PDB file of C-alpha atoms in Angstrom:
ATOM      1  CA  MET A   1     -16.355  18.733  19.455  1.00 44.00           C
ATOM      2  CA  LYS A   2     -14.633  16.436  17.026  1.00 66.00           C
ATOM      3  CA  ASN A   3     -11.119  17.064  15.801  1.00 77.00           C
ATOM      4  CA  LYS A   4     -11.049  18.700  12.401  1.00 94.00           C
ATOM      5  CA  ILE A   5      -9.303  16.774   9.640  1.00 97.00           C
ATOM      6  CA  LYS A   6      -6.580  18.782   7.957  1.00 97.00           C
ATOM      7  CA  PHE A   7      -4.615  16.049   6.067  1.00 98.00           C
ATOM      8  CA  VAL A   8      -5.556  12.748   4.488  1.00 98.00           C
ATOM      9  CA  TYR A   9      -3.154   9.815   4.011  1.00 98.00           C
ATOM     10  CA  PHE A  10      -4.093   6.867   1.763  1.00 98.00           C
ATOM     11  CA  ASP A  11      -2.314   3.543   1.691  1.00 98.00           C
ATOM     12  CA  ALA A  12      -1.556   2.208  -1.796  1.00 98.00           C
ATOM     13  CA  GLY A  13      -1.816  -1.545  -2.048  1.00 97.00           C
ATOM     14  CA  GLY A  14      -5.308  -2.688  -1.012  1.00 97.00           C
ATOM     15  CA  VAL A  15      -6.661   0.870  -1.190  1.00 98.00           C
ATOM     16  CA  MET A  16      -5.638   2.298  -4.540  1.00 98.00           C
ATOM     17  CA  PHE A  17      -5.095  -1.071  -6.202  1.00 98.00           C
ATOM     18  CA  ARG A  18      -5.597  -4.819  -5.535  1.00 96.00           C
ATOM     19  CA  TRP A  19      -2.273  -6.614  -5.321  1.00 94.00           C
ATOM     20  CA  LYS A  20      -3.031 -10.140  -4.133  1.00 91.00           C
ATOM     21  CA  GLU A  21      -4.087 -11.155  -7.630  1.00 91.00           C
ATOM     22  CA  LEU A  22      -0.286 -11.038  -8.306  1.00 91.00           C
ATOM     23  CA  ILE A  23       0.256 -14.041  -6.065  1.00 93.00           C
ATOM     24  CA  LYS A  24      -2.644 -15.882  -7.772  1.00 93.00           C
ATOM     25  CA  ILE A  25      -1.030 -15.272 -11.162  1.00 92.00           C
ATOM     26  CA  LEU A  26       2.381 -16.509  -9.994  1.00 93.00           C
ATOM     27  CA  ALA A  27       0.863 -19.529  -8.243  1.00 95.00           C
ATOM     28  CA  LYS A  28      -0.952 -20.533 -11.453  1.00 94.00           C
ATOM     29  CA  LYS A  29       2.074 -19.800 -13.656  1.00 92.00           C
ATOM     30  CA  TYR A  30       4.436 -21.919 -11.631  1.00 94.00           C
ATOM     31  CA  LYS A  31       1.863 -24.512 -10.484  1.00 95.00           C
ATOM     32  CA  VAL A  32       2.437 -23.963  -6.762  1.00 96.00           C
ATOM     33  CA  ASP A  33      -0.091 -23.635  -3.893  1.00 97.00           C
ATOM     34  CA  PHE A  34      -1.463 -20.141  -3.549  1.00 96.00           C
ATOM     35  CA  LYS A  35      -1.653 -20.194   0.253  1.00 96.00           C
ATOM     36  CA  LYS A  36       1.916 -21.440   0.568  1.00 97.00           C
ATOM     37  CA  LEU A  37       3.253 -18.849  -1.928  1.00 97.00           C
ATOM     38  CA  PHE A  38       1.372 -16.105  -0.058  1.00 96.00           C
ATOM     39  CA  GLN A  39       2.821 -17.219   3.290  1.00 97.00           C
ATOM     40  CA  VAL A  40       6.377 -17.320   1.904  1.00 97.00           C
ATOM     41  CA  TYR A  41       5.987 -13.907   0.177  1.00 96.00           C
ATOM     42  CA  SER A  42       4.645 -12.317   3.376  1.00 95.00           C
ATOM     43  CA  LYS A  43       7.416 -13.854   5.457  1.00 95.00           C
ATOM     44  CA  LEU A  44      10.293 -12.733   3.149  1.00 96.00           C
ATOM     45  CA  GLU A  45       9.107  -9.307   2.042  1.00 96.00           C
ATOM     46  CA  GLU A  46      10.031  -7.285   5.105  1.00 96.00           C
ATOM     47  CA  SER A  47      13.614  -6.841   3.938  1.00 96.00           C
ATOM     48  CA  ALA A  48      12.404  -5.333   0.617  1.00 96.00           C
ATOM     49  CA  LEU A  49       9.841  -3.199   2.491  1.00 97.00           C
ATOM     50  CA  ARG A  50      12.581  -1.695   4.633  1.00 98.00           C
ATOM     51  CA  GLY A  51      14.737  -1.069   1.524  1.00 97.00           C
ATOM     52  CA  HIS A  52      17.366  -3.602   2.681  1.00 96.00           C
ATOM     53  CA  SER A  53      16.955  -5.715  -0.425  1.00 95.00           C
ATOM     54  CA  THR A  54      15.619  -5.183  -3.970  1.00 93.00           C
ATOM     55  CA  THR A  55      12.346  -6.569  -5.326  1.00 92.00           C
ATOM     56  CA  ASP A  56      14.309  -8.900  -7.601  1.00 91.00           C
ATOM     57  CA  GLU A  57      16.260 -10.187  -4.531  1.00 94.00           C
ATOM     58  CA  LEU A  58      12.909 -10.793  -2.867  1.00 95.00           C
ATOM     59  CA  TRP A  59      11.819 -12.871  -5.795  1.00 95.00           C
ATOM     60  CA  HIS A  60      15.064 -14.777  -5.821  1.00 94.00           C
ATOM     61  CA  ASN A  61      14.496 -15.737  -2.190  1.00 95.00           C
ATOM     62  CA  ILE A  62      10.895 -16.730  -2.790  1.00 96.00           C
ATOM     63  CA  ARG A  63      11.838 -18.769  -5.789  1.00 95.00           C
ATOM     64  CA  ARG A  64      14.578 -20.569  -3.874  1.00 95.00           C
ATOM     65  CA  GLU A  65      12.223 -21.448  -0.936  1.00 96.00           C
ATOM     66  CA  MET A  66       9.347 -22.536  -3.245  1.00 96.00           C
ATOM     67  CA  ASN A  67      11.663 -24.452  -5.629  1.00 95.00           C
ATOM     68  CA  ILE A  68      10.559 -22.361  -8.586  1.00 94.00           C
ATOM     69  CA  PRO A  69      12.894 -22.539 -11.571  1.00 91.00           C
ATOM     70  CA  SER A  70      14.643 -19.322 -12.615  1.00 87.00           C
ATOM     71  CA  GLU A  71      13.831 -17.516 -15.838  1.00 85.00           C
ATOM     72  CA  ARG A  72      16.130 -15.432 -17.930  1.00 83.00           C
ATOM     73  CA  ASP A  73      15.127 -11.724 -18.137  1.00 83.00           C
ATOM     74  CA  PHE A  74      12.283 -12.103 -15.559  1.00 87.00           C
ATOM     75  CA  ASP A  75      11.581  -8.713 -13.986  1.00 89.00           C
ATOM     76  CA  PHE A  76       9.713  -9.250 -10.843  1.00 91.00           C
ATOM     77  CA  SER A  77       8.878  -5.554 -10.369  1.00 90.00           C
ATOM     78  CA  MET A  78       7.222  -5.389 -13.854  1.00 89.00           C
ATOM     79  CA  GLU A  79       5.430  -8.678 -13.230  1.00 88.00           C
ATOM     80  CA  SER A  80       4.193  -7.353  -9.884  1.00 89.00           C
ATOM     81  CA  VAL A  81       2.702  -4.298 -11.524  1.00 90.00           C
ATOM     82  CA  LYS A  82       1.043  -6.375 -14.277  1.00 87.00           C
ATOM     83  CA  GLY A  83      -0.706  -8.261 -11.481  1.00 90.00           C
ATOM     84  CA  PHE A  84      -2.190  -5.152  -9.906  1.00 95.00           C
ATOM     85  CA  ILE A  85      -5.793  -4.125 -10.447  1.00 96.00           C
ATOM     86  CA  PRO A  86      -6.638  -0.420  -9.921  1.00 97.00           C
ATOM     87  CA  ILE A  87      -9.505   0.404  -7.588  1.00 98.00           C
ATOM     88  CA  LYS A  88     -10.937   3.191  -9.742  1.00 97.00           C
ATOM     89  CA  GLU A  89     -13.462   4.259  -7.026  1.00 97.00           C
ATOM     90  CA  THR A  90     -10.519   5.297  -4.821  1.00 98.00           C
ATOM     91  CA  HIS A  91      -8.853   7.168  -7.645  1.00 98.00           C
ATOM     92  CA  TYR A  92     -12.055   9.256  -8.168  1.00 97.00           C
ATOM     93  CA  LEU A  93     -12.283   9.764  -4.395  1.00 97.00           C
ATOM     94  CA  ILE A  94      -8.698  11.067  -4.189  1.00 98.00           C
ATOM     95  CA  LYS A  95      -9.451  13.634  -6.916  1.00 96.00           C
ATOM     96  CA  LYS A  96     -12.527  14.732  -4.985  1.00 96.00           C
ATOM     97  CA  VAL A  97     -10.916  14.818  -1.560  1.00 97.00           C
ATOM     98  CA  SER A  98      -7.867  16.763  -2.836  1.00 96.00           C
ATOM     99  CA  ARG A  99     -10.082  19.715  -3.738  1.00 95.00           C
ATOM    100  CA  LYS A 100     -10.516  20.370  -0.038  1.00 96.00           C
ATOM    101  CA  TYR A 101      -7.698  18.549   1.759  1.00 97.00           C
ATOM    102  CA  PRO A 102      -4.001  17.973   1.200  1.00 98.00           C
ATOM    103  CA  VAL A 103      -3.591  14.250   0.337  1.00 98.00           C
ATOM    104  CA  GLY A 104      -0.625  11.951   0.812  1.00 98.00           C
ATOM    105  CA  ILE A 105       0.524   8.363   0.340  1.00 98.00           C
ATOM    106  CA  LEU A 106       1.690   6.368   3.286  1.00 98.00           C
ATOM    107  CA  SER A 107       2.695   2.860   2.042  1.00 98.00           C
ATOM    108  CA  ASN A 108       4.727  -0.183   2.877  1.00 98.00           C
ATOM    109  CA  ALA A 109       6.342  -0.531  -0.558  1.00 97.00           C
ATOM    110  CA  HIS A 110       9.273  -2.163  -2.302  1.00 94.00           C
ATOM    111  CA  SER A 111      11.723   0.113  -4.151  1.00 94.00           C
ATOM    112  CA  GLY A 112      10.337   1.451  -7.446  1.00 93.00           C
ATOM    113  CA  ILE A 113       6.932  -0.057  -7.082  1.00 95.00           C
ATOM    114  CA  ILE A 114       5.056   3.207  -6.343  1.00 96.00           C
ATOM    115  CA  LYS A 115       6.662   4.857  -9.434  1.00 95.00           C
ATOM    116  CA  LEU A 116       5.693   1.848 -11.616  1.00 95.00           C
ATOM    117  CA  ALA A 117       2.168   1.733 -10.183  1.00 96.00           C
ATOM    118  CA  VAL A 118       1.661   5.403 -11.099  1.00 96.00           C
ATOM    119  CA  LYS A 119       3.103   4.864 -14.580  1.00 95.00           C
ATOM    120  CA  HIS A 120       0.741   1.959 -15.241  1.00 95.00           C
ATOM    121  CA  GLY A 121      -2.363   3.670 -13.841  1.00 96.00           C
ATOM    122  CA  HIS A 122      -2.760   1.706 -10.593  1.00 97.00           C
ATOM    123  CA  ILE A 123      -2.116   4.861  -8.566  1.00 97.00           C
ATOM    124  CA  PRO A 124      -3.718   8.005  -9.909  1.00 96.00           C
ATOM    125  CA  ARG A 125      -1.471  10.621 -11.495  1.00 94.00           C
ATOM    126  CA  HIS A 126      -1.817  13.292  -8.811  1.00 93.00           C
ATOM    127  CA  ASP A 127       0.400  15.886  -7.234  1.00 94.00           C
ATOM    128  CA  PHE A 128       0.370  14.280  -3.765  1.00 98.00           C
ATOM    129  CA  SER A 129       1.419  16.646  -1.005  1.00 98.00           C
ATOM    130  CA  VAL A 130       3.523  13.887   0.661  1.00 98.00           C
ATOM    131  CA  VAL A 131       4.620  10.431  -0.541  1.00 98.00           C
ATOM    132  CA  ILE A 132       6.135   8.171   2.171  1.00 98.00           C
ATOM    133  CA  GLU A 133       7.446   4.787   1.014  1.00 98.00           C
ATOM    134  CA  SER A 134       8.735   2.420   3.767  1.00 98.00           C
ATOM    135  CA  CYS A 135      11.644   1.319   1.553  1.00 97.00           C
ATOM    136  CA  MET A 136      13.030   4.870   1.490  1.00 97.00           C
ATOM    137  CA  ILE A 137      13.159   5.380   5.227  1.00 98.00           C
ATOM    138  CA  GLY A 138      13.646   1.864   6.603  1.00 98.00           C
ATOM    139  CA  LEU A 139      10.420   2.012   8.651  1.00 98.00           C
ATOM    140  CA  ILE A 140       7.302   0.021   8.123  1.00 98.00           C
ATOM    141  CA  LYS A 141       3.678   0.131   9.362  1.00 98.00           C
ATOM    142  CA  PRO A 142       2.602  -0.507  12.051  1.00 98.00           C
ATOM    143  CA  GLU A 143       5.816   0.816  13.736  1.00 98.00           C
ATOM    144  CA  LYS A 144       5.148   4.026  15.717  1.00 98.00           C
ATOM    145  CA  GLU A 145       8.157   5.731  14.088  1.00 98.00           C
ATOM    146  CA  ILE A 146       6.688   5.743  10.595  1.00 98.00           C
ATOM    147  CA  TYR A 147       3.564   7.608  11.787  1.00 98.00           C
ATOM    148  CA  GLU A 148       5.727  10.104  13.559  1.00 98.00           C
ATOM    149  CA  HIS A 149       7.674  10.618  10.375  1.00 98.00           C
ATOM    150  CA  ALA A 150       4.431  10.956   8.377  1.00 98.00           C
ATOM    151  CA  ARG A 151       2.980  13.459  10.819  1.00 98.00           C
ATOM    152  CA  LYS A 152       6.094  15.586  10.572  1.00 98.00           C
ATOM    153  CA  TYR A 153       5.760  15.797   6.745  1.00 98.00           C
ATOM    154  CA  ALA A 154       1.985  16.375   6.912  1.00 98.00           C
ATOM    155  CA  GLY A 155       2.676  19.390   9.098  1.00 98.00           C
ATOM    156  CA  VAL A 156      -0.376  19.036  11.294  1.00 98.00           C
ATOM    157  CA  PRO A 157      -1.035  17.509  14.713  1.00 97.00           C
ATOM    158  CA  HIS A 158      -1.715  13.718  14.945  1.00 98.00           C
ATOM    159  CA  LYS A 159      -5.354  14.372  15.764  1.00 97.00           C
ATOM    160  CA  ASN A 160      -5.987  16.217  12.546  1.00 98.00           C
ATOM    161  CA  ILE A 161      -4.823  13.344  10.226  1.00 98.00           C
ATOM    162  CA  LEU A 162      -7.227  10.902   8.634  1.00 98.00           C
ATOM    163  CA  PHE A 163      -5.569   7.630   7.491  1.00 98.00           C
ATOM    164  CA  ILE A 164      -7.183   5.008   5.178  1.00 98.00           C
ATOM    165  CA  ASP A 165      -5.526   1.577   5.095  1.00 98.00           C
ATOM    166  CA  ASP A 166      -6.772  -1.863   4.388  1.00 98.00           C
ATOM    167  CA  MET A 167      -5.123  -3.481   7.443  1.00 98.00           C
ATOM    168  CA  ASP A 168      -6.718  -2.877  10.829  1.00 97.00           C
ATOM    169  CA  ILE A 169      -3.378  -3.329  12.596  1.00 98.00           C
ATOM    170  CA  ASN A 170      -2.071  -0.290  10.770  1.00 98.00           C
ATOM    171  CA  ILE A 171      -5.089   1.803  11.613  1.00 98.00           C
ATOM    172  CA  ILE A 172      -4.978   0.832  15.287  1.00 98.00           C
ATOM    173  CA  ALA A 173      -1.299   1.836  15.529  1.00 98.00           C
ATOM    174  CA  ALA A 174      -2.147   5.231  13.981  1.00 98.00           C
ATOM    175  CA  GLN A 175      -5.094   5.699  16.322  1.00 98.00           C
ATOM    176  CA  LYS A 176      -2.833   5.099  19.331  1.00 98.00           C
ATOM    177  CA  LEU A 177      -1.032   8.252  18.393  1.00 98.00           C
ATOM    178  CA  GLY A 178      -4.288  10.234  18.020  1.00 97.00           C
ATOM    179  CA  TRP A 179      -4.840   9.826  14.237  1.00 98.00           C
ATOM    180  CA  GLN A 180      -8.295   9.320  12.860  1.00 98.00           C
ATOM    181  CA  GLY A 181      -8.589   6.141  10.739  1.00 98.00           C
ATOM    182  CA  ILE A 182     -10.828   4.031   8.552  1.00 98.00           C
ATOM    183  CA  VAL A 183     -10.104   0.393   7.657  1.00 98.00           C
ATOM    184  CA  PHE A 184     -10.655   0.144   3.846  1.00 98.00           C
ATOM    185  CA  ASP A 185     -12.529  -2.920   2.576  1.00 98.00           C
ATOM    186  CA  THR A 186     -10.724  -3.866  -0.665  1.00 97.00           C
ATOM    187  CA  GLU A 187     -13.589  -6.155  -1.711  1.00 95.00           C
ATOM    188  CA  ASN A 188     -16.288  -3.574  -1.079  1.00 97.00           C
ATOM    189  CA  PRO A 189     -14.665  -0.198  -1.901  1.00 97.00           C
ATOM    190  CA  THR A 190     -18.039   1.657  -2.290  1.00 97.00           C
ATOM    191  CA  LYS A 191     -18.903   0.912   1.307  1.00 97.00           C
ATOM    192  CA  SER A 192     -15.566   2.216   2.565  1.00 97.00           C
ATOM    193  CA  ILE A 193     -15.632   5.296   0.273  1.00 97.00           C
ATOM    194  CA  ASN A 194     -19.145   6.250   1.624  1.00 97.00           C
ATOM    195  CA  GLU A 195     -17.727   5.972   5.142  1.00 97.00           C
ATOM    196  CA  ILE A 196     -14.741   8.224   4.124  1.00 97.00           C
ATOM    197  CA  ILE A 197     -16.971  10.810   2.597  1.00 96.00           C
ATOM    198  CA  LYS A 198     -19.243  10.849   5.677  1.00 95.00           C
ATOM    199  CA  LYS A 199     -16.120  11.264   7.879  1.00 94.00           C
ATOM    200  CA  LEU A 200     -14.946  14.240   5.825  1.00 94.00           C
ATOM    201  CA  ASP A 201     -18.409  15.995   5.615  1.00 83.00           C
TER     202      ASP A 201
END
């Protein structure tokens, strides 16, 4: 007998919206190599994801390493959100799923980004049961402790949680604790959504 799902967590970036286009926009704007910029971004962002530095401090460090000139009044948080592309299929799915299950967000996120993403329509305006942002608790996926934290706030056993994330390493970490998981294909959301619906039927 399969374990009944009683709570569904969605990741934000890569599931509710595409975010890598932001790097493409910045690479084009400053005439730097996309792959190099992406590597530097990925290397430096952990401090911001843990809430140890601001999003603007992250940009300052990226700019310094990439030799990108500074700009007056450049708001990296706002520029980030402008580069996001909502995955509307997921937004519709969340509305549908929430009629039957409590739904939460479990995301590695910089301070203020989730709020801005909601404001600009990249995350659906929804009364999520739980919103867990890595920057608020100093823990990041795929660390075991963030899933323990999320389970506590979901209020159900590990085995009764379904987690949707675009990174297999994050899903594998959750499954080790007994969670159920689906790796979301950002480039083929319809395929992943059909898989999620089948899992929840």
